[in-house]
Amino acid sequence: MNDKITEIDFSNIFVIIPLILVFSAIIFVRYLAFSGVYHWVFLNKFREKLKHRILNKKPLKKKQVRKEIYWSLVSGFIFGAIAVFIYYLWSINYTAIYLDFDTYALWYIPLSIFAFLFIQDTYYYWIHRWMHIPKIYKFFHKIHHKSVNTTVFTAFSFHPYETILQAIFLPVIVIFLPLHLYALFAVLLIMTLSATINHAGIEVYPSGKLGNWFRKWIIGATHHDSHHTKFNFNYGLYFTFWDRLMKTELEEKSPK
C-alpha cells in the first residue's frame, strides 16, 4: 500500500473534513461542468437540428434549476463523504479494489464493469419502487420528482435520505466485487453519463433498427422521462430488464 495513503490519519477530524470537502468539490464541479456542457451542446448549439428529439419544448425554469443545483450540491457532499469512506476502506485493505492488471485476466475487467452495473441496477430498481410507496415517497423521493420536466441538473437532485440510500451501495459493492481501479473509474463515469443522458430532456440514442434494439435494453431519456411524467412506470437505472420482467415498463415511441 502507498505510504502516503497509510500516513493519512483518518481518526483526525481536521484531516477528514478537508478531505471530504476536496472530494465533494471534485464530484460536484465535475458533474456541474459535464452537465452544463451536455446541455449547451444538445439543447443550445444543435437545438434546431435536434428539435424533433427534445421531449419538453418549454423553456427552462430558473427557479427549478436553482433548486436542482442546490440539492445536487448537498448530494455532492454526501457522495464526497462516501468517497472518503471508500478511500479509508481501501487504505486498510478492506476492499476488493486492485491495481495490478495481473491480478485477474484482462477479460475480467469488462465483465466486472457489467456485473457492477447489473447489481447496481437491480438494487436501484427495488429501492426505487420502495421509494414510490406513498408513506415513504414524501420523505425520500419527492424532491427528485418535483422536476416533472427534467433537466441535466435533475440528475443529482435528491433529498439527502435518497442520496444516502443510493450512495451506500458503493462501499458495499467494492468490498465484495473485485474491481480494477480503472474499472471503478469507468463505472463512476458511466453513472454520471447515464444520469445526465436520462434527465437531459432530449433523446440522443439513435433511431432505426440498431437504435431500437439498443433502446429496447438500455434506458435513455425517453424511457426515464416517462417515469417523471407518468410516475408509476420505468423504475430501472441502466437496463430495462427488471421493468420488463416485473411488467412496469411503459412503451415508448422511437425518435425520428
Short mmCIF file of C-alpha atoms in Angstrom, two decimals:
data_model
loop_
_atom_site.label_atom_id
_atom_site.label_comp_id
_atom_site.label_asym_id
_atom_site.label_seq_id
_atom_site.Cartn_x
_atom_site.Cartn_y
_atom_site.Cartn_z
CA MET A 1 0.00 0.00 0.00
CA ASN A 2 1.23 3.51 -0.79
CA ASP A 3 2.99 5.07 2.22
CA LYS A 4 1.31 8.43 1.62
CA ILE A 5 -2.07 6.73 1.93
CA THR A 6 -1.18 4.95 5.16
CA GLU A 7 0.14 8.25 6.58
CA ILE A 8 -3.33 9.81 6.40
CA ASP A 9 -4.80 9.98 9.90
CA PHE A 10 -8.42 9.02 9.33
CA SER A 11 -9.14 9.40 13.04
CA ASN A 12 -8.35 13.13 12.91
CA ILE A 13 -11.44 15.21 12.14
CA PHE A 14 -9.24 18.09 10.96
CA VAL A 15 -7.90 15.75 8.29
CA ILE A 16 -11.21 14.11 7.40
CA ILE A 17 -13.27 17.29 6.92
CA PRO A 18 -10.88 18.93 4.40
CA LEU A 19 -10.61 15.58 2.60
CA ILE A 20 -14.40 15.32 2.34
CA LEU A 21 -14.59 18.91 1.10
CA VAL A 22 -11.96 18.22 -1.58
CA PHE A 23 -13.70 15.04 -2.79
CA SER A 24 -17.10 16.78 -2.69
CA ALA A 25 -15.80 19.73 -4.71
CA ILE A 26 -14.29 17.42 -7.33
CA ILE A 27 -17.52 15.41 -7.64
CA PHE A 28 -19.80 18.45 -7.76
CA VAL A 29 -17.68 20.57 -10.13
CA ARG A 30 -17.16 17.61 -12.47
CA TYR A 31 -20.90 16.95 -12.50
CA LEU A 32 -21.78 20.62 -12.97
CA ALA A 33 -19.26 21.06 -15.79
CA PHE A 34 -20.28 17.89 -17.60
CA SER A 35 -24.00 18.63 -17.27
CA GLY A 36 -23.53 22.23 -18.37
CA VAL A 37 -21.53 21.23 -21.46
CA TYR A 38 -24.04 18.49 -22.31
CA HIS A 39 -26.93 20.94 -22.08
CA TRP A 40 -25.11 23.56 -24.17
CA VAL A 41 -24.19 21.09 -26.93
CA PHE A 42 -27.51 19.28 -27.33
CA LEU A 43 -30.05 21.90 -26.23
CA ASN A 44 -28.35 25.09 -27.41
CA LYS A 45 -25.69 24.53 -30.07
CA PHE A 46 -27.61 21.88 -32.03
CA ARG A 47 -31.10 22.65 -30.72
CA GLU A 48 -32.55 23.45 -34.13
CA LYS A 49 -31.21 20.26 -35.72
CA LEU A 50 -32.38 18.12 -32.82
CA LYS A 51 -35.65 19.89 -32.02
CA HIS A 52 -37.67 16.81 -33.05
CA ARG A 53 -35.85 14.87 -30.29
CA ILE A 54 -36.48 17.36 -27.49
CA LEU A 55 -39.00 15.85 -25.08
CA ASN A 56 -40.13 19.07 -23.44
CA LYS A 57 -40.38 22.19 -25.60
CA LYS A 58 -40.94 24.55 -22.64
CA PRO A 59 -38.04 26.83 -21.64
CA LEU A 60 -36.04 26.01 -18.51
CA LYS A 61 -37.47 27.38 -15.30
CA LYS A 62 -34.69 29.23 -13.50
CA LYS A 63 -36.26 28.55 -10.10
CA GLN A 64 -36.32 24.81 -10.80
CA VAL A 65 -32.69 24.81 -11.99
CA ARG A 66 -31.55 26.74 -8.89
CA LYS A 67 -33.27 24.21 -6.62
CA GLU A 68 -31.80 21.31 -8.58
CA ILE A 69 -28.29 22.73 -8.28
CA TYR A 70 -28.79 23.29 -4.55
CA TRP A 71 -29.88 19.70 -3.94
CA SER A 72 -27.11 18.49 -6.25
CA LEU A 73 -24.60 20.35 -4.07
CA VAL A 74 -25.96 18.56 -0.99
CA SER A 75 -25.74 15.25 -2.86
CA GLY A 76 -22.19 16.07 -3.91
CA PHE A 77 -21.19 16.50 -0.26
CA ILE A 78 -22.70 13.13 0.67
CA PHE A 79 -21.03 11.41 -2.30
CA GLY A 80 -17.77 13.07 -1.22
CA ALA A 81 -18.11 11.65 2.29
CA ILE A 82 -18.78 8.20 0.87
CA ALA A 83 -15.74 8.55 -1.43
CA VAL A 84 -13.55 9.30 1.60
CA PHE A 85 -15.01 6.27 3.38
CA ILE A 86 -14.16 4.05 0.39
CA TYR A 87 -10.68 5.61 0.36
CA TYR A 88 -10.32 4.67 4.02
CA LEU A 89 -11.52 1.09 3.43
CA TRP A 90 -9.03 0.77 0.58
CA SER A 91 -6.19 2.13 2.74
CA ILE A 92 -6.74 -0.67 5.26
CA ASN A 93 -7.05 -3.32 2.54
CA TYR A 94 -10.74 -3.87 3.23
CA THR A 95 -11.93 -3.59 -0.37
CA ALA A 96 -11.60 -5.83 -3.41
CA ILE A 97 -10.18 -2.95 -5.48
CA TYR A 98 -6.90 -3.96 -7.12
CA LEU A 99 -4.19 -2.10 -9.08
CA ASP A 100 -2.15 -4.85 -10.70
CA PHE A 101 -3.50 -5.91 -14.11
CA ASP A 102 -2.09 -9.39 -13.49
CA THR A 103 -4.39 -9.97 -10.51
CA TYR A 104 -7.18 -11.13 -12.83
CA ALA A 105 -7.38 -11.84 -16.56
CA LEU A 106 -7.92 -8.77 -18.74
CA TRP A 107 -11.29 -10.10 -19.93
CA TYR A 108 -12.47 -9.88 -16.32
CA ILE A 109 -12.31 -6.05 -16.37
CA PRO A 110 -15.26 -5.53 -18.78
CA LEU A 111 -17.08 -8.39 -17.07
CA SER A 112 -16.63 -6.73 -13.66
CA ILE A 113 -17.93 -3.43 -15.06
CA PHE A 114 -21.06 -5.15 -16.38
CA ALA A 115 -21.50 -7.06 -13.09
CA PHE A 116 -21.26 -3.81 -11.13
CA LEU A 117 -23.83 -2.08 -13.34
CA PHE A 118 -26.25 -5.02 -13.28
CA ILE A 119 -26.06 -5.40 -9.50
CA GLN A 120 -26.50 -1.65 -9.03
CA ASP A 121 -29.41 -1.65 -11.48
CA THR A 122 -31.07 -4.45 -9.52
CA TYR A 123 -30.53 -2.69 -6.21
CA TYR A 124 -31.83 0.60 -7.57
CA TYR A 125 -34.91 -0.88 -9.25
CA TRP A 126 -36.19 -2.32 -5.98
CA ILE A 127 -35.35 0.63 -3.71
CA HIS A 128 -36.84 2.90 -6.37
CA ARG A 129 -40.12 1.02 -6.25
CA TRP A 130 -39.95 1.08 -2.45
CA MET A 131 -39.47 4.87 -2.51
CA HIS A 132 -42.70 5.17 -4.51
CA ILE A 133 -44.75 3.77 -1.64
CA PRO A 134 -46.79 6.86 -0.59
CA LYS A 135 -45.69 6.87 3.06
CA ILE A 136 -42.04 6.54 2.01
CA TYR A 137 -42.19 8.77 -1.05
CA LYS A 138 -42.64 12.09 0.72
CA PHE A 139 -39.55 11.56 2.87
CA PHE A 140 -37.19 10.08 0.28
CA HIS A 141 -38.17 10.66 -3.34
CA LYS A 142 -40.45 13.69 -3.55
CA ILE A 143 -37.62 16.20 -4.06
CA HIS A 144 -36.44 14.39 -7.19
CA HIS A 145 -39.95 14.18 -8.64
CA LYS A 146 -40.60 17.88 -8.19
CA SER A 147 -38.77 18.10 -11.52
CA VAL A 148 -41.55 16.78 -13.75
CA ASN A 149 -39.89 18.23 -16.81
CA THR A 150 -36.33 17.17 -16.12
CA THR A 151 -33.06 18.93 -16.92
CA VAL A 152 -29.43 17.87 -16.85
CA PHE A 153 -29.31 19.21 -13.29
CA THR A 154 -32.10 16.89 -12.14
CA ALA A 155 -29.62 14.01 -12.29
CA PHE A 156 -28.17 14.64 -8.79
CA SER A 157 -31.16 16.48 -7.35
CA PHE A 158 -32.15 14.23 -4.44
CA HIS A 159 -33.22 14.55 -0.84
CA PRO A 160 -30.27 13.60 1.42
CA TYR A 161 -32.12 10.46 2.54
CA GLU A 162 -32.32 9.25 -1.04
CA THR A 163 -28.73 10.23 -1.77
CA ILE A 164 -27.53 8.19 1.22
CA LEU A 165 -29.64 5.24 0.12
CA GLN A 166 -28.04 5.37 -3.33
CA ALA A 167 -24.51 6.09 -2.09
CA ILE A 168 -24.23 3.26 0.44
CA PHE A 169 -24.27 0.81 -2.43
CA LEU A 170 -20.74 1.84 -3.43
CA PRO A 171 -18.75 0.92 -0.30
CA VAL A 172 -20.67 -2.34 -0.02
CA ILE A 173 -20.06 -3.45 -3.60
CA VAL A 174 -16.33 -2.61 -3.59
CA ILE A 175 -15.88 -4.83 -0.53
CA PHE A 176 -17.24 -7.88 -2.32
CA LEU A 177 -16.77 -7.36 -6.08
CA PRO A 178 -13.14 -7.31 -7.31
CA LEU A 179 -12.66 -4.20 -9.45
CA HIS A 180 -9.55 -2.80 -11.05
CA LEU A 181 -9.14 0.87 -10.13
CA TYR A 182 -9.70 1.81 -13.78
CA ALA A 183 -12.88 -0.29 -13.84
CA LEU A 184 -14.09 1.65 -10.80
CA PHE A 185 -13.35 4.92 -12.57
CA ALA A 186 -15.22 3.60 -15.62
CA VAL A 187 -18.40 2.78 -13.68
CA LEU A 188 -18.30 6.17 -11.94
CA LEU A 189 -18.07 7.82 -15.35
CA ILE A 190 -20.94 5.68 -16.68
CA MET A 191 -23.03 6.63 -13.65
CA THR A 192 -22.60 10.35 -14.36
CA LEU A 193 -23.07 9.96 -18.12
CA SER A 194 -26.19 7.80 -17.76
CA ALA A 195 -27.79 10.12 -15.18
CA THR A 196 -27.20 13.14 -17.41
CA ILE A 197 -28.48 11.46 -20.58
CA ASN A 198 -31.59 10.17 -18.82
CA HIS A 199 -32.57 13.53 -17.32
CA ALA A 200 -31.49 15.97 -20.06
CA GLY A 201 -34.88 16.01 -21.76
CA ILE A 202 -33.54 15.13 -25.19
CA GLU A 203 -33.30 11.68 -26.78
CA VAL A 204 -29.75 11.20 -28.08
CA TYR A 205 -29.87 7.47 -28.72
CA PRO A 206 -30.14 6.56 -32.41
CA SER A 207 -33.28 5.61 -34.31
CA GLY A 208 -33.60 2.80 -36.84
CA LYS A 209 -33.25 -0.93 -36.23
CA LEU A 210 -29.96 -0.68 -34.33
CA GLY A 211 -31.24 2.17 -32.23
CA ASN A 212 -34.49 0.37 -31.48
CA TRP A 213 -32.57 -2.73 -30.37
CA PHE A 214 -30.29 -0.63 -28.19
CA ARG A 215 -33.15 1.29 -26.60
CA LYS A 216 -35.02 -1.97 -26.03
CA TRP A 217 -32.41 -2.92 -23.44
CA ILE A 218 -30.75 0.34 -22.38
CA ILE A 219 -32.58 3.13 -20.58
CA GLY A 220 -32.42 6.55 -22.21
CA ALA A 221 -34.06 9.96 -21.92
CA THR A 222 -37.43 8.94 -23.38
CA HIS A 223 -37.69 5.91 -21.10
CA HIS A 224 -36.85 7.84 -17.94
CA ASP A 225 -38.84 10.91 -18.94
CA SER A 226 -41.92 8.66 -18.89
CA HIS A 227 -41.12 7.83 -15.28
CA HIS A 228 -41.16 11.50 -14.30
CA THR A 229 -44.34 12.27 -16.22
CA LYS A 230 -46.30 9.01 -15.72
CA PHE A 231 -44.77 8.26 -12.29
CA ASN A 232 -45.53 4.55 -11.72
CA PHE A 233 -43.57 3.09 -14.61
CA ASN A 234 -39.95 2.68 -15.75
CA TYR A 235 -38.09 2.29 -12.47
CA GLY A 236 -34.80 0.98 -13.89
CA LEU A 237 -31.43 2.72 -13.74
CA TYR A 238 -29.42 1.42 -16.72
CA PHE A 239 -31.28 -1.54 -18.18
CA THR A 240 -34.91 -2.28 -18.98
CA PHE A 241 -34.56 -5.87 -17.72
CA TRP A 242 -36.37 -5.51 -14.39
CA ASP A 243 -39.10 -3.27 -15.78
CA ARG A 244 -39.79 -5.84 -18.48
CA LEU A 245 -39.72 -8.76 -16.07
CA MET A 246 -41.93 -7.06 -13.49
CA LYS A 247 -44.34 -5.56 -16.07
CA THR A 248 -43.58 -1.97 -15.04
CA GLU A 249 -42.31 -0.75 -18.40
CA LEU A 250 -44.26 1.84 -20.36
CA GLU A 251 -43.95 1.56 -24.12
CA GLU A 252 -42.18 4.50 -25.74
CA LYS A 253 -42.17 5.95 -29.23
CA SER A 254 -38.99 5.75 -31.27
CA PRO A 255 -37.27 9.06 -32.11
CA LYS A 256 -37.23 10.07 -35.76
#
